[in-house]
Amino acid sequence: LEAGRNSEAEAAFRQALAGFTNNPDLIGGLGMALLRQDRRADAIVQFEQALARAPNGDNSGKWRSLIASTRYWLTLQQADAALEAKQVEQAATLYAQAHELQPKEVNAVLGLANVALAKADDAEAERRLLEARRIEPGNRAAIGKLVQLYGRIDPARMEAFVAGLPAGDRGR
């Protein structure tokens, strides 16, 4: 697993689990191997099983954290796919769910901004992009989308926005 040979690690964990079916560390290790192969839904199942086997064990906090973060990234992945498929309402629902899971993480907020842009709702897009900047002030995507938005709706506002950026953010 540490060498990055994730499919081999998956096979090794599955083989080990054949003899030790209730070992939470082996189950969680299988989850890690699956996660590193971008098989998030399968990984969540393994992390939940590891936690169920040892809810107060040494690694229970790790399994809880991995469940939460993997669920967030899986939901974001689904939201991105929905938006790409022009399923804007489905994308909005999924981005909102992701935002509820990790309210201090910027990617779901950027997704909600993209939904607003897809709906031609400039006011909501601006609100979400400014929210993204509050979470992560130097976020390149948020800055770039704000520059594009302001450039489209009010070039003078864009110039003022860019002039107000820290010098390191102006060239982004």
PDB file of C-alpha atoms in Angstrom:
ATOM      1  CA  LEU A   1       0.000   0.000   0.000  1.00  0.00           C
ATOM      2  CA  GLU A   2       2.762   2.428   0.958  1.00  0.00           C
ATOM      3  CA  ALA A   3       4.592   1.645  -2.295  1.00  0.00           C
ATOM      4  CA  GLY A   4       1.563   2.757  -4.308  1.00  0.00           C
ATOM      5  CA  ARG A   5       0.814  -0.716  -5.640  1.00  0.00           C
ATOM      6  CA  ASN A   6      -2.822  -0.426  -4.686  1.00  0.00           C
ATOM      7  CA  SER A   7      -4.351  -3.272  -6.669  1.00  0.00           C
ATOM      8  CA  GLU A   8      -1.704  -5.617  -5.260  1.00  0.00           C
ATOM      9  CA  ALA A   9      -2.440  -4.267  -1.781  1.00  0.00           C
ATOM     10  CA  GLU A  10      -6.151  -4.874  -2.342  1.00  0.00           C
ATOM     11  CA  ALA A  11      -5.452  -8.502  -3.275  1.00  0.00           C
ATOM     12  CA  ALA A  12      -3.213  -8.940  -0.222  1.00  0.00           C
ATOM     13  CA  PHE A  13      -5.825  -7.467   2.136  1.00  0.00           C
ATOM     14  CA  ARG A  14      -8.538  -9.672   0.640  1.00  0.00           C
ATOM     15  CA  GLN A  15      -6.340 -12.733   1.088  1.00  0.00           C
ATOM     16  CA  ALA A  16      -5.551 -11.790   4.697  1.00  0.00           C
ATOM     17  CA  LEU A  17      -9.241 -11.174   5.390  1.00  0.00           C
ATOM     18  CA  ALA A  18     -10.034 -14.722   4.279  1.00  0.00           C
ATOM     19  CA  GLY A  19      -8.351 -15.889   7.490  1.00  0.00           C
ATOM     20  CA  PHE A  20      -9.221 -12.939   9.746  1.00  0.00           C
ATOM     21  CA  THR A  21     -12.665 -11.799   8.599  1.00  0.00           C
ATOM     22  CA  ASN A  22     -13.364  -9.578  11.597  1.00  0.00           C
ATOM     23  CA  ASN A  23     -10.049  -7.735  11.843  1.00  0.00           C
ATOM     24  CA  PRO A  24     -10.917  -4.015  11.638  1.00  0.00           C
ATOM     25  CA  ASP A  25      -7.387  -2.995  10.648  1.00  0.00           C
ATOM     26  CA  LEU A  26      -7.379  -5.384   7.696  1.00  0.00           C
ATOM     27  CA  ILE A  27     -10.862  -4.241   6.690  1.00  0.00           C
ATOM     28  CA  GLY A  28      -9.807  -0.598   6.943  1.00  0.00           C
ATOM     29  CA  GLY A  29      -6.610  -1.357   5.046  1.00  0.00           C
ATOM     30  CA  LEU A  30      -8.698  -2.820   2.252  1.00  0.00           C
ATOM     31  CA  GLY A  31     -10.709   0.400   2.321  1.00  0.00           C
ATOM     32  CA  MET A  32      -7.499   2.408   1.927  1.00  0.00           C
ATOM     33  CA  ALA A  33      -6.417   0.276  -1.047  1.00  0.00           C
ATOM     34  CA  LEU A  34      -9.826   0.830  -2.648  1.00  0.00           C
ATOM     35  CA  LEU A  35      -9.745   4.554  -1.914  1.00  0.00           C
ATOM     36  CA  ARG A  36      -6.356   4.902  -3.570  1.00  0.00           C
ATOM     37  CA  GLN A  37      -7.889   3.337  -6.674  1.00  0.00           C
ATOM     38  CA  ASP A  38     -10.633   6.012  -6.642  1.00  0.00           C
ATOM     39  CA  ARG A  39     -13.225   3.427  -5.651  1.00  0.00           C
ATOM     40  CA  ARG A  40     -14.733   5.710  -3.040  1.00  0.00           C
ATOM     41  CA  ALA A  41     -18.106   4.005  -2.597  1.00  0.00           C
ATOM     42  CA  ASP A  42     -16.435   0.629  -2.039  1.00  0.00           C
ATOM     43  CA  ALA A  43     -13.936   2.225   0.354  1.00  0.00           C
ATOM     44  CA  ILE A  44     -16.714   3.771   2.454  1.00  0.00           C
ATOM     45  CA  VAL A  45     -18.290   0.327   2.898  1.00  0.00           C
ATOM     46  CA  GLN A  46     -14.984  -1.049   4.188  1.00  0.00           C
ATOM     47  CA  PHE A  47     -14.376   1.908   6.535  1.00  0.00           C
ATOM     48  CA  GLU A  48     -17.896   1.532   7.942  1.00  0.00           C
ATOM     49  CA  GLN A  49     -17.298  -2.192   8.493  1.00  0.00           C
ATOM     50  CA  ALA A  50     -13.976  -1.501  10.205  1.00  0.00           C
ATOM     51  CA  LEU A  51     -15.686   1.011  12.493  1.00  0.00           C
ATOM     52  CA  ALA A  52     -18.555  -1.396  13.215  1.00  0.00           C
ATOM     53  CA  ARG A  53     -16.069  -4.110  14.236  1.00  0.00           C
ATOM     54  CA  ALA A  54     -14.273  -1.804  16.684  1.00  0.00           C
ATOM     55  CA  PRO A  55     -16.328   1.343  17.386  1.00  0.00           C
ATOM     56  CA  ASN A  56     -14.087   2.254  20.318  1.00  0.00           C
ATOM     57  CA  GLY A  57     -10.838   0.805  18.961  1.00  0.00           C
ATOM     58  CA  ASP A  58      -7.537   2.570  18.478  1.00  0.00           C
ATOM     59  CA  ASN A  59      -8.384   3.463  14.880  1.00  0.00           C
ATOM     60  CA  SER A  60     -12.062   4.329  15.316  1.00  0.00           C
ATOM     61  CA  GLY A  61     -11.362   8.054  14.928  1.00  0.00           C
ATOM     62  CA  LYS A  62      -9.402   7.346  11.763  1.00  0.00           C
ATOM     63  CA  TRP A  63     -12.276   5.315  10.296  1.00  0.00           C
ATOM     64  CA  ARG A  64     -14.799   8.029  11.179  1.00  0.00           C
ATOM     65  CA  SER A  65     -12.628  10.678   9.557  1.00  0.00           C
ATOM     66  CA  LEU A  66     -12.080   8.572   6.448  1.00  0.00           C
ATOM     67  CA  ILE A  67     -15.810   7.879   6.149  1.00  0.00           C
ATOM     68  CA  ALA A  68     -16.602  11.600   6.355  1.00  0.00           C
ATOM     69  CA  SER A  69     -13.918  12.787   3.949  1.00  0.00           C
ATOM     70  CA  THR A  70     -14.480   9.969   1.460  1.00  0.00           C
ATOM     71  CA  ARG A  71     -18.232  10.584   1.506  1.00  0.00           C
ATOM     72  CA  TYR A  72     -17.541  14.276   0.820  1.00  0.00           C
ATOM     73  CA  TRP A  73     -15.251  13.579  -2.142  1.00  0.00           C
ATOM     74  CA  LEU A  74     -17.628  10.933  -3.534  1.00  0.00           C
ATOM     75  CA  THR A  75     -20.520  13.393  -3.361  1.00  0.00           C
ATOM     76  CA  LEU A  76     -18.402  16.056  -5.085  1.00  0.00           C
ATOM     77  CA  GLN A  77     -17.440  13.581  -7.794  1.00  0.00           C
ATOM     78  CA  GLN A  78     -21.112  12.764  -8.380  1.00  0.00           C
ATOM     79  CA  ALA A  79     -22.012  16.471  -8.416  1.00  0.00           C
ATOM     80  CA  ASP A  80     -19.276  17.248 -10.952  1.00  0.00           C
ATOM     81  CA  ALA A  81     -20.524  14.416 -13.186  1.00  0.00           C
ATOM     82  CA  ALA A  82     -24.109  15.668 -12.927  1.00  0.00           C
ATOM     83  CA  LEU A  83     -23.093  19.216 -13.836  1.00  0.00           C
ATOM     84  CA  GLU A  84     -21.014  17.979 -16.764  1.00  0.00           C
ATOM     85  CA  ALA A  85     -24.070  16.008 -17.956  1.00  0.00           C
ATOM     86  CA  LYS A  86     -26.120  19.239 -17.741  1.00  0.00           C
ATOM     87  CA  GLN A  87     -28.199  17.823 -14.877  1.00  0.00           C
ATOM     88  CA  VAL A  88     -28.041  21.163 -13.112  1.00  0.00           C
ATOM     89  CA  GLU A  89     -30.656  20.529 -10.408  1.00  0.00           C
ATOM     90  CA  GLN A  90     -29.100  17.173  -9.485  1.00  0.00           C
ATOM     91  CA  ALA A  91     -25.685  18.840  -9.343  1.00  0.00           C
ATOM     92  CA  ALA A  92     -27.075  21.590  -7.099  1.00  0.00           C
ATOM     93  CA  THR A  93     -28.514  19.015  -4.699  1.00  0.00           C
ATOM     94  CA  LEU A  94     -25.261  17.057  -4.548  1.00  0.00           C
ATOM     95  CA  TYR A  95     -23.060  20.144  -4.099  1.00  0.00           C
ATOM     96  CA  ALA A  96     -25.361  21.290  -1.285  1.00  0.00           C
ATOM     97  CA  GLN A  97     -25.055  17.868   0.371  1.00  0.00           C
ATOM     98  CA  ALA A  98     -21.269  18.007   0.047  1.00  0.00           C
ATOM     99  CA  HIS A  99     -21.254  21.502   1.532  1.00  0.00           C
ATOM    100  CA  GLU A 100     -23.262  20.233   4.522  1.00  0.00           C
ATOM    101  CA  LEU A 101     -20.742  17.410   5.003  1.00  0.00           C
ATOM    102  CA  GLN A 102     -17.703  19.748   4.980  1.00  0.00           C
ATOM    103  CA  PRO A 103     -18.842  23.377   5.369  1.00  0.00           C
ATOM    104  CA  LYS A 104     -15.289  24.724   5.645  1.00  0.00           C
ATOM    105  CA  GLU A 105     -14.078  23.068   2.431  1.00  0.00           C
ATOM    106  CA  VAL A 106     -14.068  25.251  -0.676  1.00  0.00           C
ATOM    107  CA  ASN A 107     -14.783  22.799  -3.509  1.00  0.00           C
ATOM    108  CA  ALA A 108     -18.496  22.324  -2.819  1.00  0.00           C
ATOM    109  CA  VAL A 109     -18.954  26.100  -2.663  1.00  0.00           C
ATOM    110  CA  LEU A 110     -17.192  26.467  -6.015  1.00  0.00           C
ATOM    111  CA  GLY A 111     -19.506  23.784  -7.359  1.00  0.00           C
ATOM    112  CA  LEU A 112     -22.525  25.752  -6.153  1.00  0.00           C
ATOM    113  CA  ALA A 113     -21.088  28.802  -7.907  1.00  0.00           C
ATOM    114  CA  ASN A 114     -20.768  26.774 -11.110  1.00  0.00           C
ATOM    115  CA  VAL A 115     -24.404  25.707 -10.761  1.00  0.00           C
ATOM    116  CA  ALA A 116     -25.434  29.345 -10.389  1.00  0.00           C
ATOM    117  CA  LEU A 117     -23.412  30.256 -13.478  1.00  0.00           C
ATOM    118  CA  ALA A 118     -25.067  27.410 -15.401  1.00  0.00           C
ATOM    119  CA  LYS A 119     -28.436  28.863 -14.380  1.00  0.00           C
ATOM    120  CA  ALA A 120     -27.297  32.371 -15.403  1.00  0.00           C
ATOM    121  CA  ASP A 121     -27.867  33.527 -11.807  1.00  0.00           C
ATOM    122  CA  ASP A 122     -25.052  36.049 -11.538  1.00  0.00           C
ATOM    123  CA  ALA A 123     -26.024  37.276  -8.066  1.00  0.00           C
ATOM    124  CA  GLU A 124     -25.928  33.753  -6.592  1.00  0.00           C
ATOM    125  CA  ALA A 125     -22.708  32.971  -8.443  1.00  0.00           C
ATOM    126  CA  GLU A 126     -21.081  36.087  -6.998  1.00  0.00           C
ATOM    127  CA  ARG A 127     -22.350  35.249  -3.502  1.00  0.00           C
ATOM    128  CA  ARG A 128     -20.901  31.724  -3.714  1.00  0.00           C
ATOM    129  CA  LEU A 129     -17.599  32.888  -5.159  1.00  0.00           C
ATOM    130  CA  LEU A 130     -17.212  35.461  -2.397  1.00  0.00           C
ATOM    131  CA  GLU A 131     -18.045  32.718   0.117  1.00  0.00           C
ATOM    132  CA  ALA A 132     -15.316  30.574  -1.447  1.00  0.00           C
ATOM    133  CA  ARG A 133     -12.862  33.439  -1.014  1.00  0.00           C
ATOM    134  CA  ARG A 134     -13.812  33.755   2.662  1.00  0.00           C
ATOM    135  CA  ILE A 135     -13.015  30.071   3.106  1.00  0.00           C
ATOM    136  CA  GLU A 136      -9.818  30.227   1.048  1.00  0.00           C
ATOM    137  CA  PRO A 137      -8.880  33.836   0.194  1.00  0.00           C
ATOM    138  CA  GLY A 138      -6.239  33.012  -2.417  1.00  0.00           C
ATOM    139  CA  ASN A 139      -8.253  30.355  -4.233  1.00  0.00           C
ATOM    140  CA  ARG A 140      -7.348  30.711  -7.907  1.00  0.00           C
ATOM    141  CA  ALA A 141     -10.612  29.287  -9.202  1.00  0.00           C
ATOM    142  CA  ALA A 142     -12.716  31.695  -7.136  1.00  0.00           C
ATOM    143  CA  ILE A 143     -10.597  34.685  -8.140  1.00  0.00           C
ATOM    144  CA  GLY A 144     -10.611  33.709 -11.807  1.00  0.00           C
ATOM    145  CA  LYS A 145     -14.370  33.149 -11.892  1.00  0.00           C
ATOM    146  CA  LEU A 146     -15.001  36.463 -10.137  1.00  0.00           C
ATOM    147  CA  VAL A 147     -12.795  38.253 -12.677  1.00  0.00           C
ATOM    148  CA  GLN A 148     -14.711  36.568 -15.519  1.00  0.00           C
ATOM    149  CA  LEU A 149     -18.085  37.330 -13.922  1.00  0.00           C
ATOM    150  CA  TYR A 150     -17.266  40.970 -13.246  1.00  0.00           C
ATOM    151  CA  GLY A 151     -15.681  41.313 -16.685  1.00  0.00           C
ATOM    152  CA  ARG A 152     -18.904  40.125 -18.270  1.00  0.00           C
ATOM    153  CA  ILE A 153     -21.342  42.165 -16.185  1.00  0.00           C
ATOM    154  CA  ASP A 154     -19.349  45.268 -15.187  1.00  0.00           C
ATOM    155  CA  PRO A 155     -15.802  45.825 -16.529  1.00  0.00           C
ATOM    156  CA  ALA A 156     -15.194  48.740 -14.143  1.00  0.00           C
ATOM    157  CA  ARG A 157     -16.051  46.496 -11.212  1.00  0.00           C
ATOM    158  CA  MET A 158     -13.638  43.885 -12.560  1.00  0.00           C
ATOM    159  CA  GLU A 159     -10.855  46.450 -12.706  1.00  0.00           C
ATOM    160  CA  ALA A 160     -11.582  47.555  -9.138  1.00  0.00           C
ATOM    161  CA  PHE A 161     -11.695  43.928  -7.964  1.00  0.00           C
ATOM    162  CA  VAL A 162      -8.364  43.099  -9.600  1.00  0.00           C
ATOM    163  CA  ALA A 163      -6.786  46.309  -8.261  1.00  0.00           C
ATOM    164  CA  GLY A 164      -7.904  45.349  -4.752  1.00  0.00           C
ATOM    165  CA  LEU A 165      -6.318  41.897  -4.887  1.00  0.00           C
ATOM    166  CA  PRO A 166      -3.007  41.285  -3.128  1.00  0.00           C
ATOM    167  CA  ALA A 167      -0.145  41.565  -5.618  1.00  0.00           C
ATOM    168  CA  GLY A 168       0.441  37.800  -5.589  1.00  0.00           C
ATOM    169  CA  ASP A 169      -3.161  37.112  -6.608  1.00  0.00           C
ATOM    170  CA  ARG A 170      -3.348  39.594  -9.495  1.00  0.00           C
ATOM    171  CA  GLY A 171      -1.497  37.460 -12.002  1.00  0.00           C
ATOM    172  CA  ARG A 172      -3.593  34.353 -11.360  1.00  0.00           C
TER     173      ARG A 172
END
